[in-house]
Coordinates of C-alpha atoms and ligand atoms in Angstrom, one line a residue:
X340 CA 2.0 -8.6 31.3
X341 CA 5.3 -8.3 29.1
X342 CA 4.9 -5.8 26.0
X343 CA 3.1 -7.3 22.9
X344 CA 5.6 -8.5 20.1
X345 CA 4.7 -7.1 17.0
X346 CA 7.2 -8.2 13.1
X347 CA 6.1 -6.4 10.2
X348 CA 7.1 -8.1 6.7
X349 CA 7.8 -4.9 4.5
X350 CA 8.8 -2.7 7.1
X351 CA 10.7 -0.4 4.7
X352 CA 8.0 0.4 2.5
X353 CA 5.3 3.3 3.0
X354 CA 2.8 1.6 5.3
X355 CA 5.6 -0.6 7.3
X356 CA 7.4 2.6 8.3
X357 CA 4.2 4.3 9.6
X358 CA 2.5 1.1 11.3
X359 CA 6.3 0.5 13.2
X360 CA 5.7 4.2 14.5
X361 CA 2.3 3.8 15.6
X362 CA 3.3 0.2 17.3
X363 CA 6.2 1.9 19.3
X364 CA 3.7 4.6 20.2
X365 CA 1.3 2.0 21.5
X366 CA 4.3 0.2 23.5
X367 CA 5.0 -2.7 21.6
X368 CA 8.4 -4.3 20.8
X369 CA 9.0 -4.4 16.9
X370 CA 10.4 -6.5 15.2
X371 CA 10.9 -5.8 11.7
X372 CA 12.1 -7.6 8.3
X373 CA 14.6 -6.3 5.5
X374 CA 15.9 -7.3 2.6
X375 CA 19.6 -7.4 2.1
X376 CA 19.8 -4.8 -0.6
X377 CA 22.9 -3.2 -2.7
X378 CA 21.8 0.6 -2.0
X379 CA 20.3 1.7 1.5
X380 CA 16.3 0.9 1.7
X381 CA 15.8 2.3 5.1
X382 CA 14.8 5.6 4.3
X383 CA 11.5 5.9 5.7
X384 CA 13.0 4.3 8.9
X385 CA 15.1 7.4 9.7
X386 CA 13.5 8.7 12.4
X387 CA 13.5 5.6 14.3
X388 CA 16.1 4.1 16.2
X389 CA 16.9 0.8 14.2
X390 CA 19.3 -1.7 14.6
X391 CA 19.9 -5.3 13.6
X392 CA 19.2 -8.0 16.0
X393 CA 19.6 -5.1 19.0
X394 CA 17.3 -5.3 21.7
X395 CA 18.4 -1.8 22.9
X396 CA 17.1 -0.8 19.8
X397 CA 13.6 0.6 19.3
X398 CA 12.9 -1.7 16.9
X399 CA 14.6 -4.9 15.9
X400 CA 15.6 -5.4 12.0
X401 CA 16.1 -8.9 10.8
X402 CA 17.4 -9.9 7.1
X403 CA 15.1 -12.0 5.8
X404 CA 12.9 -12.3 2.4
X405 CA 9.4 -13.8 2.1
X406 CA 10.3 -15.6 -0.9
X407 CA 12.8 -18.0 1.5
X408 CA 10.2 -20.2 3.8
X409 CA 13.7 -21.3 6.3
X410 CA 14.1 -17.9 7.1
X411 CA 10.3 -17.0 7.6
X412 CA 10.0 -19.4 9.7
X413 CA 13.6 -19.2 11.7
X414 CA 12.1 -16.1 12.5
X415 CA 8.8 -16.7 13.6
X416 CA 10.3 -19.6 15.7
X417 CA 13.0 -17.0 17.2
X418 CA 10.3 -13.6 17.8
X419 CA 7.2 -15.5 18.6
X420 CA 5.3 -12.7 18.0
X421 CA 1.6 -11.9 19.1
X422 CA 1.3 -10.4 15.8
X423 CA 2.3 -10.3 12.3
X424 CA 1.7 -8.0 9.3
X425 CA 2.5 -9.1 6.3
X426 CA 3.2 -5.7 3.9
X427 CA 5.8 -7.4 2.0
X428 CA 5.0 -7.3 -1.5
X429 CA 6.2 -6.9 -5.3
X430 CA 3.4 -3.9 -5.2
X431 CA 3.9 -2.1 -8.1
X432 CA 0.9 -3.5 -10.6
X433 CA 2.3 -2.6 -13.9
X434 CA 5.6 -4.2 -13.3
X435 CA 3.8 -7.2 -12.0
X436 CA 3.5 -7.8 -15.8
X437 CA 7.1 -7.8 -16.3
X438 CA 7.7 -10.4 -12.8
X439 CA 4.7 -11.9 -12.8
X440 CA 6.3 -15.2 -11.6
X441 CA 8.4 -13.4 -9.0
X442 CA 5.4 -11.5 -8.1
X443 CA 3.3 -14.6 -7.0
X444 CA 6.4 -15.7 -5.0
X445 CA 6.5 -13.0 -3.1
X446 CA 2.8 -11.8 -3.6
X447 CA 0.5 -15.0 -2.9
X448 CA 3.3 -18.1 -1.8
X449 CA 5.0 -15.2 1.1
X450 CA 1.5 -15.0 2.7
X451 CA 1.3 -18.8 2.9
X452 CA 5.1 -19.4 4.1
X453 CA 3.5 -17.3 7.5
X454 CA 0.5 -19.1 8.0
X455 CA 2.5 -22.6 7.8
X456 CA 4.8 -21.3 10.5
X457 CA 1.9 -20.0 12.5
X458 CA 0.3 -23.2 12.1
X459 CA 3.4 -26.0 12.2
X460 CA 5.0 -24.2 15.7
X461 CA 2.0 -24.2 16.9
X462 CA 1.4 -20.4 17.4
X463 CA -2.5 -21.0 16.6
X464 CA -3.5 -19.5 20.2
X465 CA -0.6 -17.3 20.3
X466 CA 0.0 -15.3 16.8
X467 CA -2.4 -12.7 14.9
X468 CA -2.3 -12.3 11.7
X469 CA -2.9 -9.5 9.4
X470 CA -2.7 -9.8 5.4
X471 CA -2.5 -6.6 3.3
X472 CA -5.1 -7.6 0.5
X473 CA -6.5 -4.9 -2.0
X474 CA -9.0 -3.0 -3.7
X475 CA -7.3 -4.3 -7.0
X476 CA -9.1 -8.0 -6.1
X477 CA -12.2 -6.0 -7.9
X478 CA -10.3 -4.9 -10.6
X479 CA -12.8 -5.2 -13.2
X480 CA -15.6 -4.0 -10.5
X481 CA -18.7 -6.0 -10.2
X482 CA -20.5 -3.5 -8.2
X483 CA -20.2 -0.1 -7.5
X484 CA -19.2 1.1 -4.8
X485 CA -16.9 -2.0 -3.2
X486 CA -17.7 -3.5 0.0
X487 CA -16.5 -7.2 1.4
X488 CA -19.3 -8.8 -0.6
X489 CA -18.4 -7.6 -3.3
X490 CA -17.3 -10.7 -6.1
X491 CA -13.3 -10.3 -7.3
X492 CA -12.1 -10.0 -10.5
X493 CA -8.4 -9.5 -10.5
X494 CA -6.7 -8.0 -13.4
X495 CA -3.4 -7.9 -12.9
X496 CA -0.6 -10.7 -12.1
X497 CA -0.5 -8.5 -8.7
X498 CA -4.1 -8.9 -8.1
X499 CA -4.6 -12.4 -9.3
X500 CA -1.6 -13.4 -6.0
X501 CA -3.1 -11.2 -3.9
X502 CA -5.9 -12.6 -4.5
X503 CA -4.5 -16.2 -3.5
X504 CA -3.6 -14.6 -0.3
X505 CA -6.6 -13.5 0.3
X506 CA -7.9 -16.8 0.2
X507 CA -5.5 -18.6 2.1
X508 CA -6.0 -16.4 5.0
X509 CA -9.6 -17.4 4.8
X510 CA -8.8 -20.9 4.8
X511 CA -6.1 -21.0 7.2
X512 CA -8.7 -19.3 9.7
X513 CA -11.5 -21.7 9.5
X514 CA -8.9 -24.7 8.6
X515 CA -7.0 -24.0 11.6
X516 CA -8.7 -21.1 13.7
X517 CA -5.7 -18.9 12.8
X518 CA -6.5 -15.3 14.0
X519 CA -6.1 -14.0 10.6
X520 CA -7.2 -11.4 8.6
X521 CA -7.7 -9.9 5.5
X522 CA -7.4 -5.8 4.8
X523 CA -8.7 -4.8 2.4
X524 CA -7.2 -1.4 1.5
X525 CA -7.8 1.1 -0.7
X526 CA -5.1 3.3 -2.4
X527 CA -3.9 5.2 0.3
X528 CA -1.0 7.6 0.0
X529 CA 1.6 9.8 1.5
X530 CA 5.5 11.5 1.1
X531 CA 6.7 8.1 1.9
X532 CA 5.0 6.8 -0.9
X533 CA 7.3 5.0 -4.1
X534 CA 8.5 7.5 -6.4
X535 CA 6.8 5.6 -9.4
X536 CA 3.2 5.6 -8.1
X537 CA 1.2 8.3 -9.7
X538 CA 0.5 10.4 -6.6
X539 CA 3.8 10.7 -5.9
X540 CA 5.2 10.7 -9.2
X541 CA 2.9 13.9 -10.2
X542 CA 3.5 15.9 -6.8
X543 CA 7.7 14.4 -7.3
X544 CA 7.6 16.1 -10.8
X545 CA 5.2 19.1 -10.7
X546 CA 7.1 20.8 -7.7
X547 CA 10.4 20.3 -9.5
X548 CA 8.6 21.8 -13.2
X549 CA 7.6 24.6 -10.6
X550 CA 10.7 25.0 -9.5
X551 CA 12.6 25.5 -13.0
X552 CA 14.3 21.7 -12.7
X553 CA 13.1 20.0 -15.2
X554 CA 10.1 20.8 -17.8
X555 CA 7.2 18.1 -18.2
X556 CA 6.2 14.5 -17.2
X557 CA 5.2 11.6 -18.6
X558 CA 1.9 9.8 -17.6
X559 CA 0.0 6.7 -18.8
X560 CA -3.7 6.3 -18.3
X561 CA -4.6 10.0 -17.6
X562 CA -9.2 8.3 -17.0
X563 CA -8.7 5.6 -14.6
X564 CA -10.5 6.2 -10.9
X565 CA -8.7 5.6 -7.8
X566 CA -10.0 5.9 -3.9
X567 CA -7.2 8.0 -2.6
X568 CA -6.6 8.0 1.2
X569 CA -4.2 9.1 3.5
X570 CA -1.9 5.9 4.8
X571 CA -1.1 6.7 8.6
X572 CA -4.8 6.5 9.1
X573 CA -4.6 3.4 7.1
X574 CA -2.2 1.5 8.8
X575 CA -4.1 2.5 12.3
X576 CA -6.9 0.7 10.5
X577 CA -4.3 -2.3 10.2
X578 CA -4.0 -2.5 14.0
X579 CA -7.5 -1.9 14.9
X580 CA -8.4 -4.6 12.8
X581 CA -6.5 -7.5 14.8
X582 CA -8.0 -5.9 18.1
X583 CA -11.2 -6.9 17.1
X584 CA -12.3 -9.6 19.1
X585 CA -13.0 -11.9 16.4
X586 CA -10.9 -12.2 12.6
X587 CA -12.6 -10.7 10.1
X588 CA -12.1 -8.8 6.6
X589 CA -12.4 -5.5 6.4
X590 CA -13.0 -2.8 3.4
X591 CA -10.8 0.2 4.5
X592 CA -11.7 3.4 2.1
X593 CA -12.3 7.0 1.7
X594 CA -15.8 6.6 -0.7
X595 CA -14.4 9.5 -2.9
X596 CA -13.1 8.3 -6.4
X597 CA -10.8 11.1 -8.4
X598 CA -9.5 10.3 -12.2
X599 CA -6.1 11.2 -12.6
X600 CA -6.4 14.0 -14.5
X601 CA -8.5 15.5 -11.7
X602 CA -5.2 14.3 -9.4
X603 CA -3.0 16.6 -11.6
X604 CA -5.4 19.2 -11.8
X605 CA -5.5 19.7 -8.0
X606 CA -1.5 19.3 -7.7
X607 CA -0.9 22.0 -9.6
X608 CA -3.7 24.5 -7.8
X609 CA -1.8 23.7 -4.7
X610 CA 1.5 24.7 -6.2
X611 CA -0.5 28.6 -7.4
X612 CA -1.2 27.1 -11.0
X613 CA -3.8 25.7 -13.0
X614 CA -3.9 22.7 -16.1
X615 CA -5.7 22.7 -19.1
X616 CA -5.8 20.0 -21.7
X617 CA -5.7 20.2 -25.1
X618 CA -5.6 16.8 -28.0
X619 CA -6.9 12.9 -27.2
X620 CA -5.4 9.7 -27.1
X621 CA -1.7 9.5 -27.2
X622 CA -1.5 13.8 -28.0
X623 CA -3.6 14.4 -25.4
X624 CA -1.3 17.2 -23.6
X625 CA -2.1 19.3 -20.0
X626 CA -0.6 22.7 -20.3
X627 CA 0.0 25.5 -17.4
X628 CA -2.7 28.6 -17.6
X629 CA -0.3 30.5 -16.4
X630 CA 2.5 30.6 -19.2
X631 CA 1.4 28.2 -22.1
X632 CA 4.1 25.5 -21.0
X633 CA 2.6 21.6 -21.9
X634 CA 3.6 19.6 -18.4
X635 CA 2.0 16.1 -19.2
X636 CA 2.9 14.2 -22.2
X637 CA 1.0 10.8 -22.4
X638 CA 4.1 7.9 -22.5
X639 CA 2.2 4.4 -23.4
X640 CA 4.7 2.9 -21.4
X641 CA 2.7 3.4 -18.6
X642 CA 0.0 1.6 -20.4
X643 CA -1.3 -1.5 -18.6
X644 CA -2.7 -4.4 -20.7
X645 CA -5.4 -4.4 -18.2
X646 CA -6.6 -1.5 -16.7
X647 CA -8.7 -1.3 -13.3
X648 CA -10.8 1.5 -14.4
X649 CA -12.4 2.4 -11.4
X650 CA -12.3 1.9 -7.3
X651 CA -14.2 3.2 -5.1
X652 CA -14.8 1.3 -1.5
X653 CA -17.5 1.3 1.0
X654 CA -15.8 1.6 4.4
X655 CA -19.2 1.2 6.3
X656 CA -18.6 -2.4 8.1
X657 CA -15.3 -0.8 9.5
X658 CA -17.1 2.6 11.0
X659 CA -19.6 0.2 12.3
X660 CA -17.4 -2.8 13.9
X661 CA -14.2 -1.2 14.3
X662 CA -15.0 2.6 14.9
X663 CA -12.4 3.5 12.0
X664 CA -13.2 6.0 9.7
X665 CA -11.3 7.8 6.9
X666 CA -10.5 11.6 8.1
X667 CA -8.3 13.0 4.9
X668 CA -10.2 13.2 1.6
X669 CA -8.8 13.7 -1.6
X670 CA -8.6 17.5 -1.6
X671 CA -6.4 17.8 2.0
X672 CA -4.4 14.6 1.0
X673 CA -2.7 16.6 -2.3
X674 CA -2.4 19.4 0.0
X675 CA -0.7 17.4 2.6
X676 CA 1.5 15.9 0.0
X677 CA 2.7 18.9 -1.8
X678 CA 3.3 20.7 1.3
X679 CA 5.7 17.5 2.6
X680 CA 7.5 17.6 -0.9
X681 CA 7.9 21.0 -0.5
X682 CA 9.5 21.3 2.5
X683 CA 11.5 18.3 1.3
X684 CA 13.3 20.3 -1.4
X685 CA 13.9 23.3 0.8
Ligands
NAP1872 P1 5.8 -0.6 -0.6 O1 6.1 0.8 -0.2 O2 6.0 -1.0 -2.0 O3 6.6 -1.6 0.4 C1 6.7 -3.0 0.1 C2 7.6 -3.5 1.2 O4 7.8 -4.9 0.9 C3 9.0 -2.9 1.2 O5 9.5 -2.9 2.5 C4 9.8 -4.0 0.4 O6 11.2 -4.0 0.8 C5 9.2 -5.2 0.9 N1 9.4 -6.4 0.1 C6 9.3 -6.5 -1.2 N2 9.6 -7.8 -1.6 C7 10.0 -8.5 -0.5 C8 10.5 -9.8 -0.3 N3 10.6 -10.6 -1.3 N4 10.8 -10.1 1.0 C9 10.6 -9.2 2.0 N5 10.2 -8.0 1.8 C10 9.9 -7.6 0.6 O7 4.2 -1.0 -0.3 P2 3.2 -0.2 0.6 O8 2.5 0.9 -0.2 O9 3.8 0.1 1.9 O10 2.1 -1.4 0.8 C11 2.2 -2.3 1.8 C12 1.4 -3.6 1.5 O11 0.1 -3.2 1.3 C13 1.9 -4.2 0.2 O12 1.7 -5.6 0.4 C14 0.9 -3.7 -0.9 O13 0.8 -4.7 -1.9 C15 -0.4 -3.6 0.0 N6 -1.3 -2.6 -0.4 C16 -0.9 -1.3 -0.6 C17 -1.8 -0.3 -0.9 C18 -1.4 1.1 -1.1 O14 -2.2 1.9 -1.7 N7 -0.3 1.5 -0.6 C19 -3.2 -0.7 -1.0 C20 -3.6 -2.0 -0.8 C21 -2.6 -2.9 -0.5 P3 12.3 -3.1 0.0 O15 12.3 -1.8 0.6 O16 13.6 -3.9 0.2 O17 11.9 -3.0 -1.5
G4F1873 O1 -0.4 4.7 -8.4 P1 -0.6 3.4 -9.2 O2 0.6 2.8 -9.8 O3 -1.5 2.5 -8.2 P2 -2.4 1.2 -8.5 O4 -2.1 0.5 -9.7 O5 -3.8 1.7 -8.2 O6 -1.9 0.2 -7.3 C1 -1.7 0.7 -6.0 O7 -2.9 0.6 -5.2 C2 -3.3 -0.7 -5.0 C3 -4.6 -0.6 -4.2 O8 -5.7 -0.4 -5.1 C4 -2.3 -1.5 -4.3 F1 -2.7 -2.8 -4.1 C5 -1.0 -1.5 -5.1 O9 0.0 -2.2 -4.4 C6 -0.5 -0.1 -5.4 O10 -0.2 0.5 -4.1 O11 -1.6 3.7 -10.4 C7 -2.9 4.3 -10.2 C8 -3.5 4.6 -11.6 C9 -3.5 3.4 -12.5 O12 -4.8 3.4 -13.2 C10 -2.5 3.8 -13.6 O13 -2.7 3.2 -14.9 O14 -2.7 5.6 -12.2 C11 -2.6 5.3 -13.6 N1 -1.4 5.9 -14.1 C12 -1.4 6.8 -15.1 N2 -0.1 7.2 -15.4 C13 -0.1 5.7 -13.7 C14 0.7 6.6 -14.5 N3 0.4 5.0 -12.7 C15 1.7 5.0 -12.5 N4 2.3 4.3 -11.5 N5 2.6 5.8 -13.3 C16 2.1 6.6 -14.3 O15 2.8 7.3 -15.0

């Protein structure tokens, strides 16, 4: 048997780089797709051997763009593959308030250009299919913790298309019997992460206000809970899921819920320091123990008009089907991620 044929949507972002890795590992040919962009986007590609449309390559780039159906399917028609993840995605929540319309373009109607291919080049027996849905579908939770019975209630123009991609890979799989599949993952972090989500953002900034460069950050909502995993394990998850033998959704999770305060807090231990905080609301201020110096300002700007106050998932039908359990908890994840910004900025 040839080697499986694997194209990631989104293969530049944080989970995309990490889940072309692991596919390479496990022998696959990747194929990948990327957006012609101004500035280079391929930065978490680096260490692997990319080139466009080279199959002497390790793995395969294609231009493309979810929001343009011709070129979905031109290349679903052209790679065949036995499996596609679908990572692309406007993911950043607040700004889906800013793009809401482009959001659902890329967010919800990219999902569906993939399953029409899948289903019009009759690739039904052939293709797998593997959505990247989110623990912002329970937004304002119903239930505490969050497993895959647990009712949505989107709060974000991010959430509300994921959420119609959610549901159209449910319908395309017992419309059609597409092999498709719904993950539904947790925050999960890393180095590679965006440098305007908060994990990053506060490891970014407090190595470089340890390091003399610059003296404070801004944050928004300092009380809102996330589940805070580690993405390689993640995107493992991701691949495990479209070996099961039947498609199904799965909650992927840690089961450990941290504030952000308490994220900031542990940051700064790692770097030898300590917070405190002093004021409320808008003056609320954290300030270094060690020499007085206030290093979080609140910005409202980072205000969301709706907030998702507080995830946490229950990973318990993957351990039991899939065998796929969370190893890094919140504590060794900061640790991880301060030591990797570290070295960075050696
Ligand atoms: P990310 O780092 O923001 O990566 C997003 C990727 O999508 C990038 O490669 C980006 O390309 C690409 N993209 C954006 N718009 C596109 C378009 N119109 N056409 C083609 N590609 C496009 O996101 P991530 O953290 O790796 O997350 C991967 C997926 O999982 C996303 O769908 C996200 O919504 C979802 N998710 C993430 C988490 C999490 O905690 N990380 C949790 C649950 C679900 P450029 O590099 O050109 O921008
Ligand atoms: O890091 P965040 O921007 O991630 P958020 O909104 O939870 O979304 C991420 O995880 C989702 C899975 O649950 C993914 F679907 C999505 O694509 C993305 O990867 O914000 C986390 C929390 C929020 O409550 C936010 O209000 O941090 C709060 N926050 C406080 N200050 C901030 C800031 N968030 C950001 N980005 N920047 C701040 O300065």
């Amino acid at each position: 048997m040839g080697k499986k044929v694997a194209l990631i949507s989104g293969i530049t972002g944080q989970d995309g780089s990490y889940l072309a890795e692991q596919l390479l590992e496990k022998g696959y040919e990747v194929h990948g797709i990327i957006r012609r962009n101004s500035s280079d986007s391929t930065g978490n590609l680096a260490i692997l051997e990319t080139g466009y449309h080279n199959p002497l390559k390790k793995v395969n780039l294609h231009y493309g763009d979810v929001t343009d159906s011709n070129n979905v399917d031109k290349l679903m028609r052209k790679i065949q593959p036995d499996e596609v993840y679908n990572l692309a995605a406007q993911s950043h929540v607040r700004i889906s308030f800013d793009i809401p319309e482009y959001t659902a373009n890329v967010d919800a109607l990219g999902t569906l250009r993939f399953l029409e291919s899948i289903v019009k080049n009759d690739l039904v027996k052939k293709t797998k299919f593997y959505q990247a849905s989110t623990s912002e579908l329970y937004g304002e939770v119903q239930e505490i913790p969050q497993t895959e019975k647990t009712p949505f209630y989107p709060r974000s123009p991010y959430a509300v298309a994921k959420m119609y991609s959610y549901w159209i890979v449910v319908n395309y799989r017992e419309a059609y019997g597409v092999f498709a599949c719904n993950g539904i993952l947790f925050n999960h972090e890393s180095f590679r992460r965006g440098l305007s989500f908060i994990t990053k953002k506060v490891v970014n900034l407090a190595v470089k206000i340890k390091k003399g460069k610059m003296d404070k950050m801004f944050l928004g909502n300092l009380y809102s809970k996330r589940d805070w995993g580690y993405a390689p394990e993640y995107t493992e998850a991701m691949w495990e899921i479209l070996q099961h033998d039947q498609p199904e959704d799965f909650v992927i999770a840690t089961g450990e819920t941290h504030t952000i305060k308490e994220l900031v807090e542990e940051v700064f231990v790692n770097l030898g320091d300590s917070v405190r905080w002093e004021g409320e609301g808008l003056e609320e201020k954290g300030i270094l123990n060690s020499n007085g110096q206030v290093v979080v300002e609140i910005d409202p700007h980072y205000f969301r008009p709706t907030e998702v106050n507080l995830l946490i998932g229950d990973a318990t039908k993957a351990k039991e089907v899939l065998g796929w359990e969370a190893k890094t908890r919140f504590k060794d994840l900061v640790k991880i991620m301060v030591s990797d910004e570290l070295k960075s900025m050696q």
